[in-house]
Amino acid sequence: MRRISLRFFTLAVAASLLSGCNAMSTTSSTSYATQDFTGNWQLGISDPPYPGPYPIAALTGAMAGQGQNITGVFRIGGTGCVSPTQDVTFVGSQTADGNLTLNSTNLPNNVATITATSSGIMPLTNGITPFLGGLVVTGSGQCTMGGIALRGEEIAPLTGTFTGSLTSTSGVTSSFTVALKQSVGNSDGQFPESGTITVASSSCANVFSLTGTVSGLTLTATLTPTSGPPATATLATEPPYGNSTAPLSLSINITGTGCNAGSFTGNLAKQ
C-alpha cells in the first residue's frame, strides 16, 4: 500500500470555457485534482472554538480514491454520540484548486460534512503534509455540532522489520526483531496487521506471533507465544507517527519464568 500525503500546494485551472454556436454563451466544466487519498487517516480537533467535551473529537479509518470519487470509512471518538464500533461512511470529491468536500448521511438523524481548502495548508511535520479543514454536523441527532477545525494526517503503513536492544525496568537487556505487515483496509476502515516479535538474550529466546488491526494511530494487537520458555506478552505500541522510515516506539510487557521476562520500552530502528 502506498503512503501518499494530502498536498494542497499545487493549484490547477478549475474550469475550461467551451464555446457553442452563440459566441456569447459559455459552459463551465469542473476539473478535479489527482491526489490519491488511499491510506490510513487520523482526523482530530485542531483548534476547538468552544470548551469540550465534544460529540465528535476524532475520526480514524481508511480513505480511498481521488478526484470526484473519494470515499472514507471512519470510526468516531468523542463523548459517545454513536458506538465507537459503528462505521461512518463518507463520499465526496476534490477539485483541482484543492477544495475537498466529504459528506456522510449514516449518523442517526445527522448529516456530517468535512471540508478542506488550499488555504488550510500547515507546515510539514514529521515528513507528513497535514491539512486543516472543518467539520460541521447538522440535524437533530446526538452528534450535532457547529463548525469546528479539523486536522487531517495520513499515517505511514506499519510494515517492515524493526530491530534493536532494549533494557527492561528490572535490568534485563534483550535484543528485539519485530517483523510486521499491514494489509489493505477492510470494509470497516481497519487495516489488518500481522507479524512476529522475537526477543533474545544470551541464554534464551521467545517468539510471539502478532495479529490485530491498525486504525489511525491505534494498534490493537494480540501476541501469541510460538516458541521459547513459557511466557505471555502484552503490547502498548502505536504506528510510527511520521514517514515510512520512522523508528518504532515499542512498549511490551513479558510475563513468565524465562530470561526475557520484564517490561521493555524504547525505539527500534527500521531496517
Coordinates of C-alpha atoms in Angstrom, one line a residue:
M1 CA 0.0 0.0 0.0
R2 CA 1.3 3.4 -0.9
R3 CA 1.5 6.2 1.6
I4 CA 0.5 9.4 -0.1
S5 CA 0.0 12.6 1.9
L6 CA -2.7 15.2 1.2
R7 CA -1.0 18.0 -0.6
F8 CA -2.6 21.4 -1.4
F9 CA 0.5 23.3 -2.7
T10 CA -0.3 22.8 -6.4
L11 CA -3.1 24.9 -7.9
A12 CA -4.6 24.0 -11.2
V13 CA -7.1 25.6 -13.5
A14 CA -10.6 24.7 -12.2
A15 CA -12.7 25.2 -15.3
S16 CA -12.5 25.4 -19.1
L17 CA -14.7 27.5 -21.3
L18 CA -16.5 25.8 -24.1
S19 CA -17.9 27.8 -27.0
G20 CA -21.3 27.0 -28.5
C21 CA -22.9 28.3 -31.6
N22 CA -23.6 31.5 -29.8
A23 CA -20.3 33.3 -29.3
M24 CA -21.8 34.9 -26.2
S25 CA -22.7 31.6 -24.4
T26 CA -20.2 29.6 -22.3
T27 CA -20.4 26.4 -20.3
S28 CA -18.3 25.8 -17.1
S29 CA -16.8 22.4 -16.6
T30 CA -15.4 21.2 -13.2
S31 CA -11.8 20.0 -13.2
Y32 CA -10.8 17.5 -10.4
A33 CA -7.5 17.0 -8.6
T34 CA -5.3 13.9 -8.9
Q35 CA -4.1 13.4 -5.4
D36 CA -4.6 9.9 -4.2
F37 CA -6.1 9.7 -0.7
T38 CA -5.8 5.9 -0.3
G39 CA -4.4 5.1 3.1
N40 CA -4.9 5.2 6.9
W41 CA -6.1 8.5 8.2
Q42 CA -6.4 10.3 11.6
L43 CA -8.6 13.4 11.8
G44 CA -8.8 15.2 15.1
I45 CA -9.9 18.5 16.6
S46 CA -7.2 21.1 15.8
D47 CA -8.4 24.4 17.3
P48 CA -11.6 24.0 19.5
P49 CA -13.8 27.0 19.2
Y50 CA -15.6 26.3 22.5
P51 CA -14.9 24.2 25.6
G52 CA -15.5 20.4 25.3
P53 CA -16.4 17.7 25.7
Y54 CA -17.3 17.2 22.0
P55 CA -19.7 14.7 20.5
I56 CA -17.0 14.0 17.9
A57 CA -13.4 14.6 18.8
A58 CA -11.7 12.4 16.2
L59 CA -12.3 10.3 13.2
T60 CA -10.0 7.4 12.3
G61 CA -10.1 5.0 9.5
A62 CA -9.5 4.5 5.7
M63 CA -9.8 6.8 2.8
A64 CA -9.5 5.9 -0.8
G65 CA -9.8 7.4 -4.3
Q66 CA -9.1 10.7 -5.9
G67 CA -10.8 13.5 -7.9
Q68 CA -14.6 13.1 -8.0
N69 CA -14.5 9.6 -6.4
I70 CA -13.2 9.8 -2.8
T71 CA -14.6 7.6 -0.1
G72 CA -13.9 7.2 3.6
V73 CA -14.9 4.8 6.4
F74 CA -14.2 6.1 9.8
R75 CA -15.0 5.4 13.4
I76 CA -15.7 8.2 15.9
G77 CA -14.0 9.1 19.1
G78 CA -15.7 11.6 21.5
T79 CA -18.4 11.6 24.0
G80 CA -20.2 8.6 22.6
C81 CA -22.9 10.1 20.3
V82 CA -22.6 6.8 18.4
S83 CA -21.0 3.4 19.1
P84 CA -17.2 3.5 18.8
T85 CA -17.5 0.4 16.5
Q86 CA -20.1 2.0 14.1
D87 CA -18.8 2.5 10.6
V88 CA -19.4 6.1 9.5
T89 CA -19.1 6.4 5.7
F90 CA -18.2 9.5 3.7
V91 CA -18.2 10.2 -0.1
G92 CA -17.0 13.3 -1.9
S93 CA -14.6 14.9 -4.2
Q94 CA -11.6 17.2 -4.5
T95 CA -11.5 19.9 -7.2
A96 CA -8.3 20.9 -9.0
D97 CA -7.9 24.0 -6.9
G98 CA -7.6 21.9 -3.7
N99 CA -11.1 22.1 -2.4
L100 CA -12.1 18.8 -0.6
T101 CA -15.7 18.0 0.4
L102 CA -16.8 14.8 2.1
N103 CA -20.4 14.1 3.3
S104 CA -21.9 11.4 5.5
T105 CA -25.6 10.6 6.0
N106 CA -25.4 7.4 8.1
L107 CA -25.2 9.1 11.5
P108 CA -28.6 8.8 13.3
N109 CA -30.6 12.0 12.3
N110 CA -27.4 13.8 11.4
V111 CA -25.5 14.9 8.3
A112 CA -21.8 15.4 8.7
T113 CA -19.7 17.5 6.3
I114 CA -15.9 17.6 6.1
T115 CA -14.3 20.4 4.1
A116 CA -10.6 21.4 3.5
T117 CA -9.2 24.0 1.2
S118 CA -5.8 25.0 -0.2
S119 CA -5.7 27.9 2.2
G120 CA -5.6 25.4 5.1
I121 CA -2.1 24.1 4.5
M122 CA 0.1 23.7 7.5
P123 CA 3.9 23.3 7.8
L124 CA 5.4 19.9 7.2
T125 CA 5.6 17.8 10.4
N126 CA 7.5 14.5 10.7
G127 CA 7.7 14.2 6.9
I128 CA 3.9 14.3 6.5
T129 CA 1.8 17.0 5.0
P130 CA -1.2 17.5 7.2
F131 CA -4.2 19.6 6.3
L132 CA -6.6 21.9 8.1
G133 CA -10.2 21.5 7.4
G134 CA -13.6 21.9 9.1
L135 CA -16.3 19.6 10.4
V136 CA -20.0 20.5 10.7
V137 CA -22.7 18.1 11.8
T138 CA -26.3 19.2 11.3
G139 CA -29.6 17.7 12.2
S140 CA -31.4 16.6 15.4
G141 CA -29.2 13.7 16.3
Q142 CA -26.8 13.4 19.3
C143 CA -23.8 14.2 17.1
T144 CA -24.9 17.7 16.2
M145 CA -22.1 20.2 16.5
G146 CA -21.2 23.6 14.9
G147 CA -18.3 24.3 12.7
I148 CA -15.0 23.0 14.2
A149 CA -11.5 23.0 12.9
L150 CA -10.2 19.5 12.0
R151 CA -6.6 18.5 11.4
G152 CA -6.1 15.5 9.0
E153 CA -3.0 13.3 8.9
E154 CA -2.2 10.3 6.8
I155 CA -0.3 7.7 8.9
A156 CA 2.5 5.7 7.4
P157 CA 1.8 1.9 7.0
L158 CA 3.1 -0.2 9.9
T159 CA 5.1 -2.5 7.6
G160 CA 8.8 -3.6 7.8
T161 CA 11.4 -5.0 10.1
F162 CA 12.5 -3.1 13.2
T163 CA 15.5 -4.1 15.4
G164 CA 17.4 -3.0 18.5
S165 CA 18.3 -3.8 22.1
L166 CA 16.1 -2.7 25.0
T167 CA 16.6 -2.9 28.7
S168 CA 13.7 -3.7 31.0
T169 CA 12.7 -1.9 34.1
S170 CA 14.3 -4.8 36.1
G171 CA 17.6 -4.5 34.3
V172 CA 17.2 -7.3 31.7
T173 CA 18.7 -6.5 28.3
S174 CA 17.3 -8.3 25.2
S175 CA 17.5 -7.8 21.5
F176 CA 14.3 -7.4 19.6
T177 CA 13.4 -8.2 16.0
V178 CA 9.9 -7.1 15.1
A179 CA 8.6 -8.0 11.6
L180 CA 5.3 -6.5 10.7
K181 CA 3.0 -6.3 7.7
Q182 CA -0.1 -4.0 7.3
S183 CA -2.7 -5.2 4.8
V184 CA -5.1 -3.0 2.8
G185 CA -8.1 -1.6 4.7
N186 CA -11.1 -3.8 5.2
S187 CA -14.8 -2.8 4.8
D188 CA -14.7 -1.3 8.3
G189 CA -11.9 1.0 7.5
Q190 CA -9.5 -1.0 9.7
F191 CA -6.1 -2.2 8.5
P192 CA -5.3 -5.9 9.4
E193 CA -1.8 -6.3 11.0
S194 CA 0.3 -9.4 11.2
G195 CA 3.8 -10.4 12.1
T196 CA 6.2 -11.8 14.7
I197 CA 8.2 -10.4 17.6
T198 CA 11.4 -12.2 18.5
V199 CA 13.0 -11.4 21.9
A200 CA 16.5 -12.9 22.5
S201 CA 19.1 -12.7 25.3
S202 CA 22.3 -14.5 25.9
S203 CA 20.6 -17.6 27.3
C204 CA 17.1 -17.9 25.7
A205 CA 14.7 -16.6 23.0
N206 CA 11.0 -16.1 22.9
V207 CA 8.9 -15.7 19.7
F208 CA 5.4 -14.3 19.6
S209 CA 3.0 -14.1 16.6
L210 CA 1.1 -10.8 16.3
T211 CA -2.4 -10.4 14.9
G212 CA -4.6 -7.3 15.1
T213 CA -5.7 -4.1 13.3
V214 CA -4.5 -0.5 12.8
S215 CA -6.8 2.5 12.7
G216 CA -5.3 5.9 12.7
L217 CA -2.6 6.0 15.4
T218 CA -4.0 3.0 17.3
L219 CA -2.7 -0.6 17.0
T220 CA -4.9 -3.2 18.7
A221 CA -3.0 -6.5 18.7
T222 CA -2.8 -9.9 20.4
L223 CA 0.5 -11.7 21.0
T224 CA 0.6 -15.5 21.0
P225 CA 3.8 -17.3 22.1
T226 CA 5.0 -19.8 19.5
S227 CA 8.4 -20.8 20.9
G228 CA 10.8 -20.4 23.8
P229 CA 10.3 -20.6 27.6
P230 CA 6.6 -20.3 28.8
A231 CA 5.6 -16.6 28.6
T232 CA 2.8 -14.3 27.8
A233 CA 3.1 -10.7 26.4
T234 CA 1.0 -7.6 26.0
L235 CA 1.8 -4.7 23.7
A236 CA 1.2 -1.0 24.0
T237 CA 2.5 0.3 20.7
E238 CA 1.3 2.7 18.0
P239 CA 2.2 3.0 14.4
P240 CA 5.2 5.4 13.7
Y241 CA 3.9 8.9 13.6
G242 CA 5.9 10.0 10.6
N243 CA 7.2 8.8 7.3
S244 CA 7.7 5.1 6.4
T245 CA 11.4 5.1 7.6
A246 CA 10.5 6.3 11.2
P247 CA 11.5 4.1 14.1
L248 CA 9.0 2.0 16.0
S249 CA 8.4 3.0 19.6
L250 CA 7.9 -0.4 21.3
S251 CA 6.3 -1.0 24.7
I252 CA 5.9 -4.6 25.6
N253 CA 5.4 -6.5 28.9
I254 CA 6.6 -10.1 29.0
T255 CA 5.4 -12.3 31.9
G256 CA 6.9 -15.7 32.5
T257 CA 9.8 -17.7 34.0
G258 CA 12.2 -17.2 31.1
C259 CA 15.2 -14.9 30.8
N260 CA 13.3 -12.3 28.8
A261 CA 10.6 -11.5 31.4
G262 CA 10.1 -7.9 32.1
S263 CA 8.7 -4.6 30.9
F264 CA 10.6 -3.1 27.9
T265 CA 10.1 0.4 26.3
G266 CA 12.2 2.0 23.7
N267 CA 12.8 2.7 20.0
L268 CA 13.6 0.1 17.4
A269 CA 15.3 1.2 14.1
K270 CA 13.7 0.2 10.8
Q271 CA 15.9 -1.9 8.6

